[in-house]
Amino acid sequence: MAAPPPKQEELQPHAVRDQLPAVSYCLTSPPPWPEAILLGFQHYLVMLGTTVIIPTALVPQMGGGNEEKARVVQTLLFVAGINTLLQSFLGTRLPAVIGGSYTFVAPTISIVLAARYSGIADPHEKFLRTMRGTQGALIVASTLQIIMGFSGLWRIVVRLLSPLSAAPLVALVGFGLYELGFPSVAKCIEIGLPEIILLVALSQYVPHLVPLLGTAFERFAVIMSVAIVWLYAFFLTVGGAYKNAAPKTQFHCRTDRSGLVGGAPWITVPYPFQWGAPTFDAGECFAMMAAAFVALVESTGAFIAVSRYASATPCPPSVMSRGIGWQGVGILLAGLFGTANGCSVSVENAGLLGLTRVGSRRVVQISAGFMLFFSILGKFGAVFASIPGPIIAAIYCLLFAYVGMAGVGFLQFCNLNSFRTKFILGFSLFMGISVPQYFNEYTSVAGFGPVHTHARWTCCYVLYHDLGGDTESTGSLYLVSSTT
């Protein structure tokens, strides 16, 4: 009699992981010094994108030229280095880079377009006046985060977060920045697309094809791909490929059109009130405070993603609130030094933690050292800051995706078979995409508009606590057990 066929093993779902198992170096386990220095430089290279893009967009509207733009970039870099060190030593102590934030661009533009500056004929004088107005608004706006953070008010809000409400918050912190990805790559597709292909190949394919060197390619894919594509773009520039191209194409594709190298001084140390005494206007201050609250929510989601990729336990509400307080101090420093922009957790650097699988605090502290060093040596920092924008945007396509997936990963703690969970999650994600689109269309037609809201967090947070339900379906037991 023939033996019965072997019984097939019943398929089981993947195990729920409180911490990611494939992280090479976690929060408190630093890599060797040579590797840590290279990884720190890579973090510096990634955060340069936002540091350059924001002043490039704002300074010309304020009336400044290449020299003012270079000084603002240096100042923003200097303040980012200080804030990153403060956050890593005194704030959440997570490997989070604190840099410029796109959230503050809208209120800054509203200050630039204010009627009280429209009659100034001299461009340099207009730049100084608008910069001082921005400084005053940032100084006042910083008090919102300082009070909510250090008083413990934000701790009360964070304590009520569950994986179900954290998932859309963190996911759309990454996915919500899609406008900075491929649309910017397409502005110079001949260098942006090769950067995407090369970065994906080096970080995902080469480690499997060359196992002996796979770790090096995986961890330093950004440095390698940027060096290769930047050199390729340089040869296109000197070879005359853009000689007869449109001015807009030349601006995005050429490697010599940033104006930063020529405008930057050799050595300079940014200092408080370098643009003059700040000025204060009630309307401008309230607009900047609205942006500060949006940045507060955005940074909360980024902190959650950073703790996940650093293989740390969920950040306790008290620690999260303390980190927000120190971020408020960072906005205060931005106002004192005059960066024309506030600060928040760098989303792209949070994604880099996932790409490299290195969540060490020491690496981020080393990157802060690079920020301070190159902000003082202006010419050398300007060389790296002149990387074409489409190359930076190509990197964003991968890094923002990692941050978004950090949020999606929290759904493993939720019961996705619950119709209540499906409604809360789906409605929050949809509104998180749809509502900002309304603000984009309104601003494009009117030329100005209100600060974008974070509807995904508001919807999910309110619906979760209003509809009620068991803590097991929403994953609340996971956060309670991890933070107590």
Short mmCIF file of C-alpha atoms in Angstrom, two decimals:
data_model
loop_
_atom_site.label_atom_id
_atom_site.label_comp_id
_atom_site.label_asym_id
_atom_site.label_seq_id
_atom_site.Cartn_x
_atom_site.Cartn_y
_atom_site.Cartn_z
CA MET A 1 0.00 0.00 0.00
CA ALA A 2 1.44 3.35 -1.05
CA ALA A 3 2.30 5.81 1.67
CA PRO A 4 0.02 8.84 1.89
CA PRO A 5 1.46 12.04 0.40
CA PRO A 6 3.24 14.25 2.92
CA LYS A 7 1.01 16.79 4.52
CA GLN A 8 1.72 20.30 3.32
CA GLU A 9 2.64 22.77 5.99
CA GLU A 10 -0.04 25.32 6.62
CA LEU A 11 0.98 28.78 5.48
CA GLN A 12 1.51 31.21 8.32
CA PRO A 13 1.61 35.02 8.14
CA HIS A 14 4.88 36.76 8.79
CA ALA A 15 5.64 37.32 12.44
CA VAL A 16 4.99 40.75 13.91
CA ARG A 17 8.30 42.49 14.66
CA ASP A 18 8.53 45.11 17.37
CA GLN A 19 11.95 46.05 15.98
CA LEU A 20 13.37 45.60 12.49
CA PRO A 21 15.70 42.57 12.51
CA ALA A 22 17.90 43.49 9.52
CA VAL A 23 19.35 46.73 10.95
CA SER A 24 23.15 46.43 10.95
CA TYR A 25 23.89 49.10 13.56
CA CYS A 26 21.19 50.26 15.94
CA LEU A 27 20.90 53.43 17.98
CA THR A 28 23.69 52.75 20.47
CA SER A 29 25.98 50.48 18.41
CA PRO A 30 28.17 52.70 16.20
CA PRO A 31 30.02 51.31 13.17
CA PRO A 32 33.84 51.53 12.98
CA TRP A 33 35.17 55.07 12.73
CA PRO A 34 36.18 55.01 9.02
CA GLU A 35 32.77 53.67 8.05
CA ALA A 36 30.99 56.06 10.42
CA ILE A 37 32.78 59.06 8.88
CA LEU A 38 31.78 58.04 5.35
CA LEU A 39 28.19 57.44 6.45
CA GLY A 40 28.17 60.82 8.19
CA PHE A 41 29.37 62.52 5.02
CA GLN A 42 26.61 60.72 3.11
CA HIS A 43 24.00 62.13 5.51
CA TYR A 44 25.51 65.58 4.97
CA LEU A 45 25.31 65.11 1.20
CA VAL A 46 21.64 64.11 1.39
CA MET A 47 20.54 67.03 3.58
CA LEU A 48 22.28 69.49 1.24
CA GLY A 49 19.38 69.16 -1.20
CA THR A 50 16.84 70.90 1.01
CA THR A 51 19.50 73.30 2.29
CA VAL A 52 20.16 74.55 -1.25
CA ILE A 53 16.69 74.28 -2.82
CA ILE A 54 14.93 76.46 -0.24
CA PRO A 55 17.31 79.49 -0.41
CA THR A 56 17.47 79.13 -4.21
CA ALA A 57 13.70 79.56 -4.33
CA LEU A 58 13.39 82.28 -1.68
CA VAL A 59 16.43 84.57 -1.91
CA PRO A 60 15.82 85.85 -5.50
CA GLN A 61 12.23 86.73 -4.55
CA MET A 62 13.54 88.57 -1.50
CA GLY A 63 15.82 90.66 -3.73
CA GLY A 64 19.11 88.90 -3.04
CA GLY A 65 21.75 87.77 -5.53
CA ASN A 66 24.26 84.93 -5.60
CA GLU A 67 26.28 86.35 -2.71
CA GLU A 68 23.24 86.59 -0.43
CA LYS A 69 22.08 83.15 -1.54
CA ALA A 70 25.46 81.61 -0.67
CA ARG A 71 25.43 83.26 2.77
CA VAL A 72 21.90 82.05 3.50
CA VAL A 73 22.89 78.50 2.50
CA GLN A 74 25.90 78.70 4.81
CA THR A 75 23.78 80.03 7.66
CA LEU A 76 21.10 77.38 7.18
CA LEU A 77 23.80 74.71 7.14
CA PHE A 78 25.44 76.12 10.28
CA VAL A 79 22.17 76.24 12.23
CA ALA A 80 21.26 72.72 11.01
CA GLY A 81 24.53 71.39 12.43
CA ILE A 82 23.88 73.00 15.82
CA ASN A 83 20.27 71.79 15.92
CA THR A 84 21.23 68.23 14.97
CA LEU A 85 23.74 68.10 17.82
CA LEU A 86 21.22 69.54 20.27
CA GLN A 87 18.61 66.98 19.22
CA SER A 88 21.03 64.03 19.43
CA PHE A 89 22.44 65.01 22.84
CA LEU A 90 19.53 66.73 24.61
CA GLY A 91 16.33 66.12 22.60
CA THR A 92 15.00 62.70 21.61
CA ARG A 93 18.60 61.42 21.27
CA LEU A 94 17.54 59.69 18.06
CA PRO A 95 19.70 59.75 14.88
CA ALA A 96 17.56 62.52 13.40
CA VAL A 97 19.00 65.29 11.23
CA ILE A 98 17.34 68.66 11.86
CA GLY A 99 17.39 70.76 8.69
CA GLY A 100 15.34 73.20 6.64
CA SER A 101 11.65 72.55 6.10
CA TYR A 102 9.45 73.16 3.06
CA THR A 103 6.58 73.84 5.47
CA PHE A 104 7.93 77.31 6.19
CA VAL A 105 8.29 78.31 2.53
CA ALA A 106 4.66 79.44 2.10
CA PRO A 107 4.60 81.91 5.04
CA THR A 108 8.03 83.21 4.03
CA ILE A 109 6.74 83.95 0.52
CA SER A 110 3.72 85.70 2.05
CA ILE A 111 6.15 87.93 3.96
CA VAL A 112 8.10 88.64 0.77
CA LEU A 113 4.87 89.66 -1.01
CA ALA A 114 3.66 91.84 1.87
CA ALA A 115 2.60 95.36 0.92
CA ARG A 116 5.06 97.01 3.30
CA TYR A 117 8.00 95.72 1.24
CA SER A 118 6.58 96.36 -2.24
CA GLY A 119 7.72 99.99 -2.37
CA ILE A 120 11.41 99.28 -1.74
CA ALA A 121 13.33 99.92 -4.97
CA ASP A 122 16.82 98.77 -3.96
CA PRO A 123 16.96 94.93 -4.21
CA HIS A 124 19.59 94.58 -1.47
CA GLU A 125 17.60 96.78 0.90
CA LYS A 126 14.46 94.77 0.16
CA PHE A 127 16.36 91.56 0.90
CA LEU A 128 17.50 92.88 4.28
CA ARG A 129 14.03 94.14 5.21
CA THR A 130 12.26 90.90 4.27
CA MET A 131 14.93 88.83 6.00
CA ARG A 132 14.44 90.82 9.21
CA GLY A 133 10.67 90.36 8.94
CA THR A 134 11.16 86.62 8.50
CA GLN A 135 13.48 86.54 11.50
CA GLY A 136 10.90 88.21 13.72
CA ALA A 137 8.16 85.82 12.59
CA LEU A 138 10.38 82.78 13.24
CA ILE A 139 11.36 84.00 16.70
CA VAL A 140 7.70 84.36 17.69
CA ALA A 141 6.69 81.07 16.02
CA SER A 142 9.38 79.17 17.93
CA THR A 143 7.54 79.83 21.20
CA LEU A 144 4.70 77.53 20.07
CA GLN A 145 6.92 74.45 19.89
CA ILE A 146 8.99 75.46 22.92
CA ILE A 147 5.89 75.81 25.11
CA MET A 148 4.11 72.70 23.78
CA GLY A 149 7.28 70.63 24.02
CA PHE A 150 8.80 71.60 27.36
CA SER A 151 5.46 72.03 29.16
CA GLY A 152 4.46 68.47 28.29
CA LEU A 153 1.34 69.45 26.35
CA TRP A 154 2.49 67.56 23.26
CA ARG A 155 3.13 64.50 25.43
CA ILE A 156 -0.61 64.28 26.06
CA VAL A 157 -1.29 64.19 22.32
CA VAL A 158 1.45 61.65 21.56
CA ARG A 159 0.25 59.38 24.36
CA LEU A 160 -3.05 58.94 22.50
CA LEU A 161 -1.38 57.84 19.26
CA SER A 162 -1.91 54.25 18.17
CA PRO A 163 -0.36 52.32 15.26
CA LEU A 164 -3.59 52.92 13.34
CA SER A 165 -3.33 56.70 13.72
CA ALA A 166 0.47 56.70 13.33
CA ALA A 167 0.39 54.76 10.05
CA PRO A 168 -1.13 57.50 7.82
CA LEU A 169 0.80 60.19 9.69
CA VAL A 170 4.20 58.61 9.01
CA ALA A 171 3.28 57.22 5.58
CA LEU A 172 2.25 60.56 4.15
CA VAL A 173 5.18 62.37 5.72
CA GLY A 174 7.12 60.44 3.08
CA PHE A 175 4.60 59.88 0.29
CA GLY A 176 3.19 63.40 0.67
CA LEU A 177 6.44 64.83 -0.72
CA TYR A 178 5.93 63.19 -4.12
CA GLU A 179 6.05 66.61 -5.81
CA LEU A 180 9.74 66.83 -4.94
CA GLY A 181 10.50 63.48 -6.59
CA PHE A 182 10.03 62.62 -10.26
CA PRO A 183 8.58 66.01 -11.33
CA SER A 184 11.96 67.51 -10.39
CA VAL A 185 13.83 64.60 -11.97
CA ALA A 186 12.04 65.28 -15.27
CA LYS A 187 13.41 68.84 -15.37
CA CYS A 188 16.64 67.27 -16.63
CA ILE A 189 15.78 63.68 -17.43
CA GLU A 190 19.19 62.87 -18.95
CA ILE A 191 20.88 63.10 -15.55
CA GLY A 192 17.94 62.48 -13.19
CA LEU A 193 16.85 59.13 -14.63
CA PRO A 194 20.39 57.65 -14.70
CA GLU A 195 20.73 58.61 -11.03
CA ILE A 196 17.55 56.68 -10.14
CA ILE A 197 18.62 53.62 -12.14
CA LEU A 198 22.16 53.65 -10.75
CA LEU A 199 21.03 54.17 -7.15
CA VAL A 200 18.54 51.30 -7.36
CA ALA A 201 21.12 49.04 -9.02
CA LEU A 202 23.87 49.76 -6.48
CA SER A 203 21.65 49.48 -3.41
CA GLN A 204 19.37 46.59 -4.42
CA TYR A 205 20.93 44.48 -7.20
CA VAL A 206 24.71 44.65 -6.78
CA PRO A 207 24.67 43.35 -3.15
CA HIS A 208 23.10 40.12 -4.44
CA LEU A 209 25.38 39.83 -7.47
CA VAL A 210 28.61 40.58 -5.57
CA PRO A 211 28.08 39.23 -2.03
CA LEU A 212 31.64 39.99 -0.88
CA LEU A 213 31.26 43.73 -1.57
CA GLY A 214 27.50 43.86 -1.19
CA THR A 215 27.52 45.65 2.15
CA ALA A 216 29.72 48.48 0.86
CA PHE A 217 27.50 49.06 -2.18
CA GLU A 218 24.37 48.93 -0.04
CA ARG A 219 25.59 51.46 2.52
CA PHE A 220 27.39 53.89 0.23
CA ALA A 221 25.14 53.72 -2.83
CA VAL A 222 24.26 57.42 -2.55
CA ILE A 223 27.89 58.60 -2.55
CA MET A 224 28.83 56.28 -5.43
CA SER A 225 25.85 57.12 -7.63
CA VAL A 226 26.08 60.88 -7.03
CA ALA A 227 29.81 60.90 -7.85
CA ILE A 228 29.28 58.99 -11.11
CA VAL A 229 26.25 60.96 -12.35
CA TRP A 230 27.69 64.30 -11.22
CA LEU A 231 30.84 63.58 -13.23
CA TYR A 232 28.67 62.58 -16.19
CA ALA A 233 26.73 65.87 -15.89
CA PHE A 234 30.03 67.77 -15.73
CA PHE A 235 31.21 66.20 -18.99
CA LEU A 236 27.89 67.09 -20.62
CA THR A 237 28.34 70.68 -19.47
CA VAL A 238 31.95 71.17 -20.62
CA GLY A 239 31.23 69.26 -23.84
CA GLY A 240 28.69 71.88 -24.91
CA ALA A 241 25.60 69.68 -24.71
CA TYR A 242 23.57 72.58 -23.32
CA LYS A 243 25.15 75.41 -25.29
CA ASN A 244 21.99 76.09 -27.31
CA ALA A 245 19.48 74.82 -24.75
CA ALA A 246 16.77 76.97 -23.18
CA PRO A 247 17.81 78.98 -20.09
CA LYS A 248 15.54 76.88 -17.88
CA THR A 249 17.14 73.65 -19.12
CA GLN A 250 20.61 75.07 -18.57
CA PHE A 251 19.72 76.07 -15.01
CA HIS A 252 18.61 72.55 -14.08
CA CYS A 253 21.18 70.54 -16.07
CA ARG A 254 24.46 72.45 -16.05
CA THR A 255 26.87 71.99 -13.15
CA ASP A 256 28.05 75.61 -13.21
CA ARG A 257 24.77 77.52 -12.89
CA SER A 258 24.11 77.46 -9.14
CA GLY A 259 26.11 80.65 -8.52
CA LEU A 260 27.13 79.38 -5.08
CA VAL A 261 30.85 78.84 -5.67
CA GLY A 262 31.41 82.37 -6.97
CA GLY A 263 29.18 83.98 -4.34
CA ALA A 264 30.48 82.11 -1.29
CA PRO A 265 33.35 83.58 0.78
CA TRP A 266 36.36 81.43 1.60
CA ILE A 267 35.88 81.55 5.37
CA THR A 268 32.98 83.02 7.33
CA VAL A 269 31.27 82.26 10.62
CA PRO A 270 27.52 82.98 10.73
CA TYR A 271 26.44 84.93 13.81
CA PRO A 272 23.13 86.13 15.30
CA PHE A 273 21.53 89.27 13.82
CA GLN A 274 23.99 89.32 10.92
CA TRP A 275 21.26 90.87 8.74
CA GLY A 276 20.25 93.46 11.34
CA ALA A 277 17.65 93.66 14.11
CA PRO A 278 14.48 91.58 13.50
CA THR A 279 11.15 93.29 12.87
CA PHE A 280 7.78 92.01 14.03
CA ASP A 281 4.35 92.05 12.40
CA ALA A 282 1.33 90.34 13.97
CA GLY A 283 -0.04 88.87 10.74
CA GLU A 284 3.32 87.50 9.68
CA CYS A 285 3.91 85.99 13.12
CA PHE A 286 0.56 84.17 13.14
CA ALA A 287 1.18 82.77 9.65
CA MET A 288 4.56 81.47 10.75
CA MET A 289 3.06 79.98 13.91
CA ALA A 290 0.62 78.00 11.76
CA ALA A 291 3.59 76.64 9.81
CA ALA A 292 5.36 75.83 13.08
CA PHE A 293 2.40 73.70 14.17
CA VAL A 294 2.38 71.85 10.85
CA ALA A 295 6.13 71.26 11.21
CA LEU A 296 5.50 69.97 14.73
CA VAL A 297 3.12 67.30 13.43
CA GLU A 298 5.42 66.46 10.51
CA SER A 299 8.42 66.06 12.81
CA THR A 300 6.44 63.78 15.11
CA GLY A 301 5.86 61.42 12.20
CA ALA A 302 9.51 61.66 11.15
CA PHE A 303 10.68 60.91 14.70
CA ILE A 304 8.53 57.77 14.67
CA ALA A 305 10.10 56.68 11.35
CA VAL A 306 13.61 57.40 12.66
CA SER A 307 13.06 55.33 15.80
CA ARG A 308 11.77 52.48 13.64
CA TYR A 309 14.80 52.45 11.32
CA ALA A 310 17.19 52.88 14.25
CA SER A 311 15.79 49.63 15.68
CA ALA A 312 14.74 51.50 18.81
CA THR A 313 11.64 50.97 20.88
CA PRO A 314 8.79 53.45 20.26
CA CYS A 315 9.73 56.90 21.48
CA PRO A 316 8.04 57.56 24.87
CA PRO A 317 5.63 60.52 24.83
CA SER A 318 7.76 62.46 27.32
CA VAL A 319 10.86 62.06 25.15
CA MET A 320 8.94 63.00 22.00
CA SER A 321 7.65 66.13 23.72
CA ARG A 322 11.17 67.04 24.84
CA GLY A 323 12.42 66.63 21.28
CA ILE A 324 9.71 68.99 20.02
CA GLY A 325 10.78 71.52 22.64
CA TRP A 326 14.37 71.42 21.41
CA GLN A 327 13.15 71.69 17.84
CA GLY A 328 11.45 74.90 18.93
CA VAL A 329 14.83 76.07 20.20
CA GLY A 330 16.15 75.24 16.72
CA ILE A 331 13.52 77.49 15.10
CA LEU A 332 14.53 80.22 17.56
CA LEU A 333 18.15 79.85 16.44
CA ALA A 334 17.03 80.00 12.81
CA GLY A 335 15.31 83.29 13.58
CA LEU A 336 18.29 84.71 15.44
CA PHE A 337 20.84 83.77 12.76
CA GLY A 338 18.57 84.59 9.80
CA THR A 339 18.04 81.48 7.66
CA ALA A 340 14.76 82.65 6.04
CA ASN A 341 13.37 79.24 6.97
CA GLY A 342 12.40 77.22 10.03
CA CYS A 343 13.53 73.70 10.80
CA SER A 344 12.12 70.22 11.27
CA VAL A 345 13.30 66.64 11.09
CA SER A 346 14.88 65.93 7.70
CA VAL A 347 12.60 63.38 6.03
CA GLU A 348 15.21 62.40 3.44
CA ASN A 349 17.78 61.60 6.13
CA ALA A 350 15.21 59.47 7.93
CA GLY A 351 14.83 57.50 4.70
CA LEU A 352 18.62 57.18 4.42
CA LEU A 353 18.60 55.26 7.71
CA GLY A 354 16.41 52.67 6.01
CA LEU A 355 18.49 52.55 2.84
CA THR A 356 21.80 52.04 4.67
CA ARG A 357 20.33 50.00 7.56
CA VAL A 358 22.52 52.01 9.92
CA GLY A 359 20.64 53.79 12.70
CA SER A 360 23.61 54.83 14.79
CA ARG A 361 23.46 58.12 16.68
CA ARG A 362 27.19 58.67 16.19
CA VAL A 363 26.84 58.75 12.39
CA VAL A 364 24.36 61.63 12.57
CA GLN A 365 26.57 63.50 15.03
CA ILE A 366 29.47 63.16 12.59
CA SER A 367 27.24 64.52 9.81
CA ALA A 368 26.53 67.54 12.03
CA GLY A 369 30.29 68.07 12.22
CA PHE A 370 30.45 68.13 8.42
CA MET A 371 27.62 70.69 8.35
CA LEU A 372 29.48 73.02 10.71
CA PHE A 373 32.81 72.53 8.93
CA PHE A 374 31.54 73.23 5.41
CA SER A 375 29.34 76.11 6.57
CA ILE A 376 32.45 77.93 7.78
CA LEU A 377 34.64 77.02 4.77
CA GLY A 378 32.21 78.51 2.28
CA LYS A 379 33.98 77.74 -1.01
CA PHE A 380 34.41 74.04 -0.25
CA GLY A 381 30.83 73.69 0.94
CA ALA A 382 29.57 75.50 -2.15
CA VAL A 383 31.23 72.91 -4.41
CA PHE A 384 29.10 70.11 -2.94
CA ALA A 385 26.06 72.37 -2.79
CA SER A 386 26.25 72.90 -6.57
CA ILE A 387 25.05 69.35 -7.33
CA PRO A 388 22.25 69.68 -9.95
CA GLY A 389 18.75 69.54 -8.53
CA PRO A 390 17.53 66.55 -10.62
CA ILE A 391 20.24 64.38 -9.02
CA ILE A 392 18.97 65.31 -5.56
CA ALA A 393 15.37 64.70 -6.65
CA ALA A 394 16.32 61.23 -7.89
CA ILE A 395 17.67 60.40 -4.43
CA TYR A 396 14.43 61.66 -2.91
CA CYS A 397 12.47 59.11 -4.95
CA LEU A 398 14.04 56.32 -2.92
CA LEU A 399 14.42 57.98 0.47
CA PHE A 400 10.89 59.37 0.73
CA ALA A 401 9.59 55.92 -0.22
CA TYR A 402 11.44 54.40 2.74
CA VAL A 403 9.86 56.90 5.14
CA GLY A 404 6.42 56.20 3.71
CA MET A 405 6.88 52.47 4.17
CA ALA A 406 7.91 52.99 7.78
CA GLY A 407 4.36 54.20 8.32
CA VAL A 408 2.81 51.37 6.33
CA GLY A 409 4.79 48.95 8.50
CA PHE A 410 2.74 49.93 11.55
CA LEU A 411 -0.27 48.25 9.99
CA GLN A 412 1.18 44.88 11.03
CA PHE A 413 -0.04 45.69 14.55
CA CYS A 414 -3.59 46.47 13.34
CA ASN A 415 -6.47 44.19 12.41
CA LEU A 416 -6.89 44.93 8.72
CA ASN A 417 -9.93 42.61 8.59
CA SER A 418 -11.88 45.14 10.66
CA PHE A 419 -14.15 47.36 8.56
CA ARG A 420 -13.67 50.14 11.10
CA THR A 421 -9.92 49.97 10.59
CA LYS A 422 -10.37 50.00 6.82
CA PHE A 423 -12.56 53.11 6.98
CA ILE A 424 -10.30 55.10 9.31
CA LEU A 425 -7.16 54.24 7.39
CA GLY A 426 -8.59 54.67 3.89
CA PHE A 427 -10.43 57.91 4.62
CA SER A 428 -7.38 59.43 6.32
CA LEU A 429 -5.03 58.51 3.48
CA PHE A 430 -7.41 59.81 0.83
CA MET A 431 -8.02 63.11 2.62
CA GLY A 432 -4.32 63.43 3.29
CA ILE A 433 -3.74 63.49 -0.46
CA SER A 434 -6.89 65.31 -1.56
CA VAL A 435 -6.93 68.27 0.84
CA PRO A 436 -3.34 69.43 0.11
CA GLN A 437 -4.17 69.19 -3.60
CA TYR A 438 -6.91 71.78 -3.05
CA PHE A 439 -4.40 74.14 -1.45
CA ASN A 440 -1.99 73.59 -4.34
CA GLU A 441 -4.66 74.47 -6.92
CA TYR A 442 -5.84 77.47 -4.90
CA THR A 443 -2.31 78.81 -4.58
CA SER A 444 -1.52 78.28 -8.28
CA VAL A 445 -4.58 80.30 -9.30
CA ALA A 446 -4.52 83.05 -6.67
CA GLY A 447 -0.75 83.37 -6.39
CA PHE A 448 -0.92 82.96 -2.63
CA GLY A 449 -2.66 80.67 -0.21
CA PRO A 450 -2.90 79.35 3.34
CA VAL A 451 -0.48 76.91 4.92
CA HIS A 452 -1.07 73.30 3.88
CA THR A 453 -2.83 71.21 6.51
CA HIS A 454 -2.02 67.69 7.65
CA ALA A 455 -5.53 66.33 7.19
CA ARG A 456 -4.42 62.69 7.27
CA TRP A 457 -3.27 62.98 10.89
CA THR A 458 -6.27 65.04 12.01
CA CYS A 459 -8.82 62.71 10.38
CA CYS A 460 -7.25 59.52 11.66
CA TYR A 461 -6.61 60.86 15.16
CA VAL A 462 -10.16 62.20 15.60
CA LEU A 463 -11.93 59.22 14.01
CA TYR A 464 -9.90 56.72 16.02
CA HIS A 465 -10.84 58.31 19.34
CA ASP A 466 -14.41 59.21 18.32
CA LEU A 467 -15.55 55.88 16.88
CA GLY A 468 -14.14 53.84 19.73
CA GLY A 469 -13.19 50.18 19.49
CA ASP A 470 -10.93 47.58 21.03
CA THR A 471 -7.24 48.30 21.52
CA GLU A 472 -6.21 45.02 19.90
CA SER A 473 -7.61 45.92 16.47
CA THR A 474 -5.86 49.30 16.43
CA GLY A 475 -2.54 48.04 17.82
CA SER A 476 -2.66 50.26 20.90
CA LEU A 477 -1.45 47.41 23.08
CA TYR A 478 1.83 47.43 21.14
CA LEU A 479 2.61 51.04 22.02
CA VAL A 480 1.47 50.64 25.62
CA SER A 481 3.69 47.59 26.19
CA SER A 482 6.67 49.21 24.45
CA THR A 483 6.63 52.57 26.24
CA THR A 484 5.90 51.40 29.76
#
